[in-house]
Amino acid sequence: MESTHASMLAGRKALVTGAASGIGRACAHALANAGAAVYVVDRAAEAAKDVAEQIGGTALVVDLSDATAVDALPDDADIVVNNAGLQHVAPIHEFPPERFALIQQVMVEAPFRILRRTLPHMYAGRWGRIVNISSVHGLRASAYKSAYVTAKHALEGLSKVVALEGAPHGVTSNCVNPGYVRTPLVEGQIAAQAQAHGISEEEVVDRILLDRTAIKRLIEPEEVAAAVLWLCAPAAAGITGASLPMDGGWTAR
């Protein structure tokens, strides 16, 4: 990939949230390998700085639940990857309202604020690529994940509105919808469910996480990053307002 795409995004600036680990880290590396200068946005300061050093990017330590801090992010990105997210699992009648609100702030309001700031720059340059890391849970629901499912469905709607508004200005907006990806967030869920059900982590993956998928393995972060990079490539210039499932066949059922 590096040799094929080494200069594809030369001269472009990319902003990736949640870029210190998991999918965001893989996206930061893929975009940098394609020539983009990357803003590595994360609240984990040391990890963000490490990624930025590895790719020659710029670390921006920001808590995305802080609207003032989000509004101070750079407004000159040509590519935005809205990736940051968090999870909380509980039945609705026991779900803490403040946790629900936090998840919406990080996963819906922050992407809106980032796009509100960066779209004028993209419009002025007649080129922009927005890739929202949604989820199979942006297309399907699961019990006990009301805040996460709500946020991902909202992100899908935001992405489509941006696609319609951005099209006359050379800006595309799409979602990538992975199933369970081998990330710290998912690894935390695996450990928690293993403890809750009294089974091994391997059994959690096989019997719970992959129950609805045809392909019986976790998605790797680099696979998601490759899809993000493709959506920024010339070959995908006609694709906007789309949602690309990478769910091992989950939504085929």
PDB file of C-alpha atoms in Angstrom:
ATOM      1  CA  MET A   1       0.000   0.000   0.000  1.00  0.00           C
ATOM      2  CA  GLU A   2       2.786   2.432   0.883  1.00  0.00           C
ATOM      3  CA  SER A   3       4.408   2.297  -2.539  1.00  0.00           C
ATOM      4  CA  THR A   4       1.114   2.518  -4.430  1.00  0.00           C
ATOM      5  CA  HIS A   5      -0.301   5.401  -2.404  1.00  0.00           C
ATOM      6  CA  ALA A   6       2.905   7.079  -1.209  1.00  0.00           C
ATOM      7  CA  SER A   7       2.051  10.480  -2.698  1.00  0.00           C
ATOM      8  CA  MET A   8      -1.698  10.219  -3.231  1.00  0.00           C
ATOM      9  CA  LEU A   9      -2.465  12.683  -0.438  1.00  0.00           C
ATOM     10  CA  ALA A  10       0.661  14.827  -0.687  1.00  0.00           C
ATOM     11  CA  GLY A  11      -0.126  18.396   0.327  1.00  0.00           C
ATOM     12  CA  ARG A  12      -3.298  17.384   2.175  1.00  0.00           C
ATOM     13  CA  LYS A  13      -3.919  17.763   5.901  1.00  0.00           C
ATOM     14  CA  ALA A  14      -5.886  15.132   7.794  1.00  0.00           C
ATOM     15  CA  LEU A  15      -7.453  15.319  11.241  1.00  0.00           C
ATOM     16  CA  VAL A  16      -8.106  11.991  12.973  1.00  0.00           C
ATOM     17  CA  THR A  17      -9.851  11.770  16.348  1.00  0.00           C
ATOM     18  CA  GLY A  18      -9.132   8.960  18.763  1.00  0.00           C
ATOM     19  CA  ALA A  19      -5.867   8.582  16.875  1.00  0.00           C
ATOM     20  CA  ALA A  20      -3.685   7.361  19.741  1.00  0.00           C
ATOM     21  CA  SER A  21      -4.789   3.727  19.479  1.00  0.00           C
ATOM     22  CA  GLY A  22      -6.924   1.202  17.640  1.00  0.00           C
ATOM     23  CA  ILE A  23      -8.667   2.237  14.428  1.00  0.00           C
ATOM     24  CA  GLY A  24      -7.648   5.872  14.769  1.00  0.00           C
ATOM     25  CA  ARG A  25      -3.981   4.993  15.083  1.00  0.00           C
ATOM     26  CA  ALA A  26      -4.189   2.743  12.010  1.00  0.00           C
ATOM     27  CA  CYS A  27      -5.920   5.536  10.055  1.00  0.00           C
ATOM     28  CA  ALA A  28      -3.275   8.068  11.081  1.00  0.00           C
ATOM     29  CA  HIS A  29      -0.531   5.747   9.834  1.00  0.00           C
ATOM     30  CA  ALA A  30      -2.344   4.961   6.562  1.00  0.00           C
ATOM     31  CA  LEU A  31      -3.020   8.612   5.756  1.00  0.00           C
ATOM     32  CA  ALA A  32       0.538   9.633   6.627  1.00  0.00           C
ATOM     33  CA  ASN A  33       1.906   6.823   4.458  1.00  0.00           C
ATOM     34  CA  ALA A  34      -0.160   8.281   1.609  1.00  0.00           C
ATOM     35  CA  GLY A  35       1.498  11.674   2.054  1.00  0.00           C
ATOM     36  CA  ALA A  36      -0.922  13.553   4.309  1.00  0.00           C
ATOM     37  CA  ALA A  37       0.168  15.690   7.243  1.00  0.00           C
ATOM     38  CA  VAL A  38      -1.879  14.288  10.129  1.00  0.00           C
ATOM     39  CA  TYR A  39      -3.312  15.946  13.221  1.00  0.00           C
ATOM     40  CA  VAL A  40      -3.313  13.177  15.841  1.00  0.00           C
ATOM     41  CA  VAL A  41      -6.211  14.097  18.139  1.00  0.00           C
ATOM     42  CA  ASP A  42      -6.677  12.210  21.404  1.00  0.00           C
ATOM     43  CA  ARG A  43      -6.983  12.819  25.115  1.00  0.00           C
ATOM     44  CA  ALA A  44      -4.224  10.271  25.826  1.00  0.00           C
ATOM     45  CA  ALA A  45      -1.293  12.667  25.685  1.00  0.00           C
ATOM     46  CA  GLU A  46       1.704  10.336  25.660  1.00  0.00           C
ATOM     47  CA  ALA A  47       0.159   7.849  23.236  1.00  0.00           C
ATOM     48  CA  ALA A  48      -0.873  10.664  20.876  1.00  0.00           C
ATOM     49  CA  LYS A  49       2.634  12.114  20.963  1.00  0.00           C
ATOM     50  CA  ASP A  50       4.111   8.686  20.234  1.00  0.00           C
ATOM     51  CA  VAL A  51       1.892   8.229  17.162  1.00  0.00           C
ATOM     52  CA  ALA A  52       2.629  11.746  15.944  1.00  0.00           C
ATOM     53  CA  GLU A  53       6.357  11.129  16.301  1.00  0.00           C
ATOM     54  CA  GLN A  54       6.106   7.858  14.371  1.00  0.00           C
ATOM     55  CA  ILE A  55       4.304   9.431  11.407  1.00  0.00           C
ATOM     56  CA  GLY A  56       5.706  12.954  11.437  1.00  0.00           C
ATOM     57  CA  GLY A  57       2.329  14.340  12.484  1.00  0.00           C
ATOM     58  CA  THR A  58       1.108  16.818  15.087  1.00  0.00           C
ATOM     59  CA  ALA A  59      -0.307  15.645  18.404  1.00  0.00           C
ATOM     60  CA  LEU A  60      -3.301  17.577  19.723  1.00  0.00           C
ATOM     61  CA  VAL A  61      -4.332  16.561  23.224  1.00  0.00           C
ATOM     62  CA  VAL A  62      -8.053  17.272  23.445  1.00  0.00           C
ATOM     63  CA  ASP A  63     -10.993  15.983  25.469  1.00  0.00           C
ATOM     64  CA  LEU A  64     -13.767  15.799  22.878  1.00  0.00           C
ATOM     65  CA  SER A  65     -16.430  16.226  25.546  1.00  0.00           C
ATOM     66  CA  ASP A  66     -15.118  19.780  26.058  1.00  0.00           C
ATOM     67  CA  ALA A  67     -16.861  21.890  23.411  1.00  0.00           C
ATOM     68  CA  THR A  68     -14.501  24.817  23.902  1.00  0.00           C
ATOM     69  CA  ALA A  69     -11.478  22.601  23.300  1.00  0.00           C
ATOM     70  CA  VAL A  70     -13.088  21.040  20.219  1.00  0.00           C
ATOM     71  CA  ASP A  71     -13.812  24.486  18.805  1.00  0.00           C
ATOM     72  CA  ALA A  72     -10.111  25.308  19.150  1.00  0.00           C
ATOM     73  CA  LEU A  73      -8.995  22.456  16.879  1.00  0.00           C
ATOM     74  CA  PRO A  74      -7.415  23.385  13.524  1.00  0.00           C
ATOM     75  CA  ASP A  75      -9.861  24.406  10.807  1.00  0.00           C
ATOM     76  CA  ASP A  76      -7.577  23.675   7.841  1.00  0.00           C
ATOM     77  CA  ALA A  77      -8.009  19.902   7.500  1.00  0.00           C
ATOM     78  CA  ASP A  78      -8.773  18.584   4.012  1.00  0.00           C
ATOM     79  CA  ILE A  79      -9.623  15.158   5.437  1.00  0.00           C
ATOM     80  CA  VAL A  80     -11.514  14.473   8.670  1.00  0.00           C
ATOM     81  CA  VAL A  81     -11.805  11.027  10.203  1.00  0.00           C
ATOM     82  CA  ASN A  82     -14.318  11.092  13.053  1.00  0.00           C
ATOM     83  CA  ASN A  83     -13.289   7.998  14.948  1.00  0.00           C
ATOM     84  CA  ALA A  84     -13.199   8.662  18.699  1.00  0.00           C
ATOM     85  CA  GLY A  85     -15.711   6.768  20.769  1.00  0.00           C
ATOM     86  CA  LEU A  86     -16.484   5.100  24.061  1.00  0.00           C
ATOM     87  CA  GLN A  87     -18.884   2.466  25.282  1.00  0.00           C
ATOM     88  CA  HIS A  88     -21.090   1.784  28.285  1.00  0.00           C
ATOM     89  CA  VAL A  89     -23.211  -1.343  28.615  1.00  0.00           C
ATOM     90  CA  ALA A  90     -26.343  -1.322  30.769  1.00  0.00           C
ATOM     91  CA  PRO A  91     -30.113  -1.735  30.386  1.00  0.00           C
ATOM     92  CA  ILE A  92     -31.879   1.539  29.681  1.00  0.00           C
ATOM     93  CA  HIS A  93     -33.614   1.691  33.065  1.00  0.00           C
ATOM     94  CA  GLU A  94     -30.197   1.484  34.752  1.00  0.00           C
ATOM     95  CA  PHE A  95     -28.227   3.591  32.244  1.00  0.00           C
ATOM     96  CA  PRO A  96     -26.645   6.661  33.895  1.00  0.00           C
ATOM     97  CA  PRO A  97     -28.008   9.781  32.122  1.00  0.00           C
ATOM     98  CA  GLU A  98     -24.686  11.571  32.483  1.00  0.00           C
ATOM     99  CA  ARG A  99     -22.928   8.674  30.735  1.00  0.00           C
ATOM    100  CA  PHE A 100     -25.501   8.747  27.925  1.00  0.00           C
ATOM    101  CA  ALA A 101     -24.914  12.482  27.504  1.00  0.00           C
ATOM    102  CA  LEU A 102     -21.127  12.070  27.502  1.00  0.00           C
ATOM    103  CA  ILE A 103     -21.274   9.494  24.711  1.00  0.00           C
ATOM    104  CA  GLN A 104     -23.406  11.834  22.581  1.00  0.00           C
ATOM    105  CA  GLN A 105     -21.005  14.714  23.242  1.00  0.00           C
ATOM    106  CA  VAL A 106     -17.946  12.735  22.137  1.00  0.00           C
ATOM    107  CA  MET A 107     -19.485  10.761  19.279  1.00  0.00           C
ATOM    108  CA  VAL A 108     -22.060  13.179  17.804  1.00  0.00           C
ATOM    109  CA  GLU A 109     -21.568  16.748  18.983  1.00  0.00           C
ATOM    110  CA  ALA A 110     -17.775  16.723  18.594  1.00  0.00           C
ATOM    111  CA  PRO A 111     -17.926  15.459  14.967  1.00  0.00           C
ATOM    112  CA  PHE A 112     -20.538  18.137  14.213  1.00  0.00           C
ATOM    113  CA  ARG A 113     -18.362  20.848  15.720  1.00  0.00           C
ATOM    114  CA  ILE A 114     -15.265  19.614  13.870  1.00  0.00           C
ATOM    115  CA  LEU A 115     -17.085  19.536  10.534  1.00  0.00           C
ATOM    116  CA  ARG A 116     -18.661  22.931  11.166  1.00  0.00           C
ATOM    117  CA  ARG A 117     -15.121  24.332  11.484  1.00  0.00           C
ATOM    118  CA  THR A 118     -13.410  22.444   8.676  1.00  0.00           C
ATOM    119  CA  LEU A 119     -16.014  22.455   5.906  1.00  0.00           C
ATOM    120  CA  PRO A 120     -15.420  26.115   4.919  1.00  0.00           C
ATOM    121  CA  HIS A 121     -11.746  25.289   4.247  1.00  0.00           C
ATOM    122  CA  MET A 122     -12.739  22.246   2.172  1.00  0.00           C
ATOM    123  CA  TYR A 123     -15.315  24.263   0.263  1.00  0.00           C
ATOM    124  CA  ALA A 124     -12.765  26.961  -0.495  1.00  0.00           C
ATOM    125  CA  GLY A 125     -10.360  24.349  -1.869  1.00  0.00           C
ATOM    126  CA  ARG A 126     -13.094  22.509  -3.794  1.00  0.00           C
ATOM    127  CA  TRP A 127     -11.951  19.217  -2.247  1.00  0.00           C
ATOM    128  CA  GLY A 128     -12.598  17.388   0.981  1.00  0.00           C
ATOM    129  CA  ARG A 129     -12.987  13.893   2.360  1.00  0.00           C
ATOM    130  CA  ILE A 130     -14.931  13.077   5.495  1.00  0.00           C
ATOM    131  CA  VAL A 131     -14.924   9.522   6.752  1.00  0.00           C
ATOM    132  CA  ASN A 132     -16.954   8.768   9.840  1.00  0.00           C
ATOM    133  CA  ILE A 133     -16.041   5.583  11.653  1.00  0.00           C
ATOM    134  CA  SER A 134     -19.514   4.351  12.394  1.00  0.00           C
ATOM    135  CA  SER A 135     -20.228   0.728  13.277  1.00  0.00           C
ATOM    136  CA  VAL A 136     -22.491  -2.142  12.492  1.00  0.00           C
ATOM    137  CA  HIS A 137     -24.368  -0.529  15.383  1.00  0.00           C
ATOM    138  CA  GLY A 138     -25.017   2.435  13.110  1.00  0.00           C
ATOM    139  CA  LEU A 139     -27.122   0.011  11.036  1.00  0.00           C
ATOM    140  CA  ARG A 140     -28.333  -2.487  13.633  1.00  0.00           C
ATOM    141  CA  ALA A 141     -29.141  -2.356  17.339  1.00  0.00           C
ATOM    142  CA  SER A 142     -27.996  -4.463  20.262  1.00  0.00           C
ATOM    143  CA  ALA A 143     -29.532  -4.588  23.698  1.00  0.00           C
ATOM    144  CA  TYR A 144     -27.853  -2.725  26.570  1.00  0.00           C
ATOM    145  CA  LYS A 145     -25.967  -0.319  24.273  1.00  0.00           C
ATOM    146  CA  SER A 146     -28.535   2.462  24.001  1.00  0.00           C
ATOM    147  CA  ALA A 147     -26.077   5.370  24.076  1.00  0.00           C
ATOM    148  CA  TYR A 148     -23.611   3.851  21.607  1.00  0.00           C
ATOM    149  CA  VAL A 149     -26.308   2.724  19.152  1.00  0.00           C
ATOM    150  CA  THR A 150     -28.019   6.111  19.378  1.00  0.00           C
ATOM    151  CA  ALA A 151     -24.739   7.944  18.749  1.00  0.00           C
ATOM    152  CA  LYS A 152     -23.765   5.796  15.777  1.00  0.00           C
ATOM    153  CA  HIS A 153     -27.190   6.183  14.184  1.00  0.00           C
ATOM    154  CA  ALA A 154     -26.898   9.945  14.671  1.00  0.00           C
ATOM    155  CA  LEU A 155     -23.436   9.949  13.100  1.00  0.00           C
ATOM    156  CA  GLU A 156     -24.895   8.159  10.070  1.00  0.00           C
ATOM    157  CA  GLY A 157     -27.489  10.908   9.686  1.00  0.00           C
ATOM    158  CA  LEU A 158     -24.922  13.664  10.081  1.00  0.00           C
ATOM    159  CA  SER A 159     -22.726  12.024   7.449  1.00  0.00           C
ATOM    160  CA  LYS A 160     -25.565  11.929   4.924  1.00  0.00           C
ATOM    161  CA  VAL A 161     -26.492  15.572   5.478  1.00  0.00           C
ATOM    162  CA  VAL A 162     -22.856  16.590   4.981  1.00  0.00           C
ATOM    163  CA  ALA A 163     -22.783  14.483   1.796  1.00  0.00           C
ATOM    164  CA  LEU A 164     -25.713  16.433   0.372  1.00  0.00           C
ATOM    165  CA  GLU A 165     -24.382  19.834   1.390  1.00  0.00           C
ATOM    166  CA  GLY A 166     -20.786  19.104   0.406  1.00  0.00           C
ATOM    167  CA  ALA A 167     -21.367  17.589  -3.017  1.00  0.00           C
ATOM    168  CA  PRO A 168     -21.467  20.900  -4.926  1.00  0.00           C
ATOM    169  CA  HIS A 169     -18.127  21.819  -3.313  1.00  0.00           C
ATOM    170  CA  GLY A 170     -16.147  18.682  -4.123  1.00  0.00           C
ATOM    171  CA  VAL A 171     -16.557  17.233  -0.625  1.00  0.00           C
ATOM    172  CA  THR A 172     -17.602  13.639   0.033  1.00  0.00           C
ATOM    173  CA  SER A 173     -18.837  12.203   3.319  1.00  0.00           C
ATOM    174  CA  ASN A 174     -19.139   8.515   4.062  1.00  0.00           C
ATOM    175  CA  CYS A 175     -19.329   6.053   6.922  1.00  0.00           C
ATOM    176  CA  VAL A 176     -17.342   2.878   7.465  1.00  0.00           C
ATOM    177  CA  ASN A 177     -19.277   0.337   9.500  1.00  0.00           C
ATOM    178  CA  PRO A 178     -17.069  -2.319  11.052  1.00  0.00           C
ATOM    179  CA  GLY A 179     -18.233  -5.135  13.253  1.00  0.00           C
ATOM    180  CA  TYR A 180     -16.084  -5.978  16.241  1.00  0.00           C
ATOM    181  CA  VAL A 181     -12.539  -4.713  15.681  1.00  0.00           C
ATOM    182  CA  ARG A 182      -9.476  -5.735  17.643  1.00  0.00           C
ATOM    183  CA  THR A 183      -9.171  -2.468  19.592  1.00  0.00           C
ATOM    184  CA  PRO A 184      -8.684  -1.531  23.270  1.00  0.00           C
ATOM    185  CA  LEU A 185     -12.405  -0.689  23.498  1.00  0.00           C
ATOM    186  CA  VAL A 186     -13.435  -4.147  22.275  1.00  0.00           C
ATOM    187  CA  GLU A 187     -10.764  -5.912  24.320  1.00  0.00           C
ATOM    188  CA  GLY A 188     -12.237  -4.214  27.387  1.00  0.00           C
ATOM    189  CA  GLN A 189     -15.690  -5.510  26.481  1.00  0.00           C
ATOM    190  CA  ILE A 190     -14.326  -9.012  26.012  1.00  0.00           C
ATOM    191  CA  ALA A 191     -12.703  -9.012  29.451  1.00  0.00           C
ATOM    192  CA  ALA A 192     -15.839  -7.609  31.105  1.00  0.00           C
ATOM    193  CA  GLN A 193     -18.128 -10.175  29.482  1.00  0.00           C
ATOM    194  CA  ALA A 194     -15.791 -13.030  30.327  1.00  0.00           C
ATOM    195  CA  GLN A 195     -15.984 -12.017  33.968  1.00  0.00           C
ATOM    196  CA  ALA A 196     -19.748 -11.440  33.877  1.00  0.00           C
ATOM    197  CA  HIS A 197     -20.523 -14.806  32.239  1.00  0.00           C
ATOM    198  CA  GLY A 198     -17.807 -16.843  33.914  1.00  0.00           C
ATOM    199  CA  ILE A 199     -16.322 -17.998  30.606  1.00  0.00           C
ATOM    200  CA  SER A 200     -12.994 -17.536  28.859  1.00  0.00           C
ATOM    201  CA  GLU A 201     -12.249 -14.540  26.659  1.00  0.00           C
ATOM    202  CA  GLU A 202     -11.951 -16.881  23.669  1.00  0.00           C
ATOM    203  CA  GLU A 203     -15.487 -18.117  24.333  1.00  0.00           C
ATOM    204  CA  VAL A 204     -16.752 -14.535  24.544  1.00  0.00           C
ATOM    205  CA  VAL A 205     -15.349 -13.830  21.090  1.00  0.00           C
ATOM    206  CA  ASP A 206     -16.668 -17.042  19.538  1.00  0.00           C
ATOM    207  CA  ARG A 207     -20.057 -17.329  21.260  1.00  0.00           C
ATOM    208  CA  ILE A 208     -21.082 -13.704  21.835  1.00  0.00           C
ATOM    209  CA  LEU A 209     -19.218 -11.205  19.669  1.00  0.00           C
ATOM    210  CA  LEU A 210     -19.095 -13.302  16.501  1.00  0.00           C
ATOM    211  CA  ASP A 211     -22.461 -14.997  16.914  1.00  0.00           C
ATOM    212  CA  ARG A 212     -24.115 -12.909  14.176  1.00  0.00           C
ATOM    213  CA  THR A 213     -21.226 -12.806  11.702  1.00  0.00           C
ATOM    214  CA  ALA A 214     -20.522 -15.196   8.846  1.00  0.00           C
ATOM    215  CA  ILE A 215     -16.753 -14.581   8.975  1.00  0.00           C
ATOM    216  CA  LYS A 216     -15.670 -15.816  12.389  1.00  0.00           C
ATOM    217  CA  ARG A 217     -12.859 -13.453  13.307  1.00  0.00           C
ATOM    218  CA  LEU A 218     -12.351  -9.940  14.592  1.00  0.00           C
ATOM    219  CA  ILE A 219     -11.697  -7.187  12.062  1.00  0.00           C
ATOM    220  CA  GLU A 220      -8.192  -5.724  12.253  1.00  0.00           C
ATOM    221  CA  PRO A 221      -7.732  -1.938  12.607  1.00  0.00           C
ATOM    222  CA  GLU A 222      -5.575  -1.888   9.485  1.00  0.00           C
ATOM    223  CA  GLU A 223      -8.486  -3.241   7.423  1.00  0.00           C
ATOM    224  CA  VAL A 224     -10.653  -0.339   8.488  1.00  0.00           C
ATOM    225  CA  ALA A 225      -7.830   2.111   7.765  1.00  0.00           C
ATOM    226  CA  ALA A 226      -7.467   0.680   4.253  1.00  0.00           C
ATOM    227  CA  ALA A 227     -11.156   1.370   3.619  1.00  0.00           C
ATOM    228  CA  VAL A 228     -10.745   4.917   4.931  1.00  0.00           C
ATOM    229  CA  LEU A 229      -7.789   5.481   2.620  1.00  0.00           C
ATOM    230  CA  TRP A 230      -9.716   4.114  -0.353  1.00  0.00           C
ATOM    231  CA  LEU A 231     -12.572   6.551   0.337  1.00  0.00           C
ATOM    232  CA  CYS A 232     -10.000   9.351   0.065  1.00  0.00           C
ATOM    233  CA  ALA A 233      -8.645   8.035  -3.241  1.00  0.00           C
ATOM    234  CA  PRO A 234      -9.590   9.298  -6.717  1.00  0.00           C
ATOM    235  CA  ALA A 235     -11.378   6.024  -7.479  1.00  0.00           C
ATOM    236  CA  ALA A 236     -13.918   6.782  -4.737  1.00  0.00           C
ATOM    237  CA  ALA A 237     -14.620  10.388  -5.754  1.00  0.00           C
ATOM    238  CA  GLY A 238     -18.156   9.470  -6.837  1.00  0.00           C
ATOM    239  CA  ILE A 239     -19.051   7.777  -3.563  1.00  0.00           C
ATOM    240  CA  THR A 240     -20.791   9.933  -0.970  1.00  0.00           C
ATOM    241  CA  GLY A 241     -23.564   9.494   1.555  1.00  0.00           C
ATOM    242  CA  ALA A 242     -22.724   5.803   1.723  1.00  0.00           C
ATOM    243  CA  SER A 243     -22.242   3.376   4.587  1.00  0.00           C
ATOM    244  CA  LEU A 244     -19.674   0.648   3.971  1.00  0.00           C
ATOM    245  CA  PRO A 245     -20.226  -2.449   6.117  1.00  0.00           C
ATOM    246  CA  MET A 246     -17.104  -4.309   7.224  1.00  0.00           C
ATOM    247  CA  ASP A 247     -19.022  -6.627   9.489  1.00  0.00           C
ATOM    248  CA  GLY A 248     -18.188 -10.143   8.364  1.00  0.00           C
ATOM    249  CA  GLY A 249     -21.721 -10.582   6.982  1.00  0.00           C
ATOM    250  CA  TRP A 250     -23.568  -9.438  10.120  1.00  0.00           C
ATOM    251  CA  THR A 251     -25.965  -7.177   8.195  1.00  0.00           C
ATOM    252  CA  ALA A 252     -26.503  -9.772   5.461  1.00  0.00           C
ATOM    253  CA  ARG A 253     -28.884 -11.597   7.790  1.00  0.00           C
TER     254      ARG A 253
END
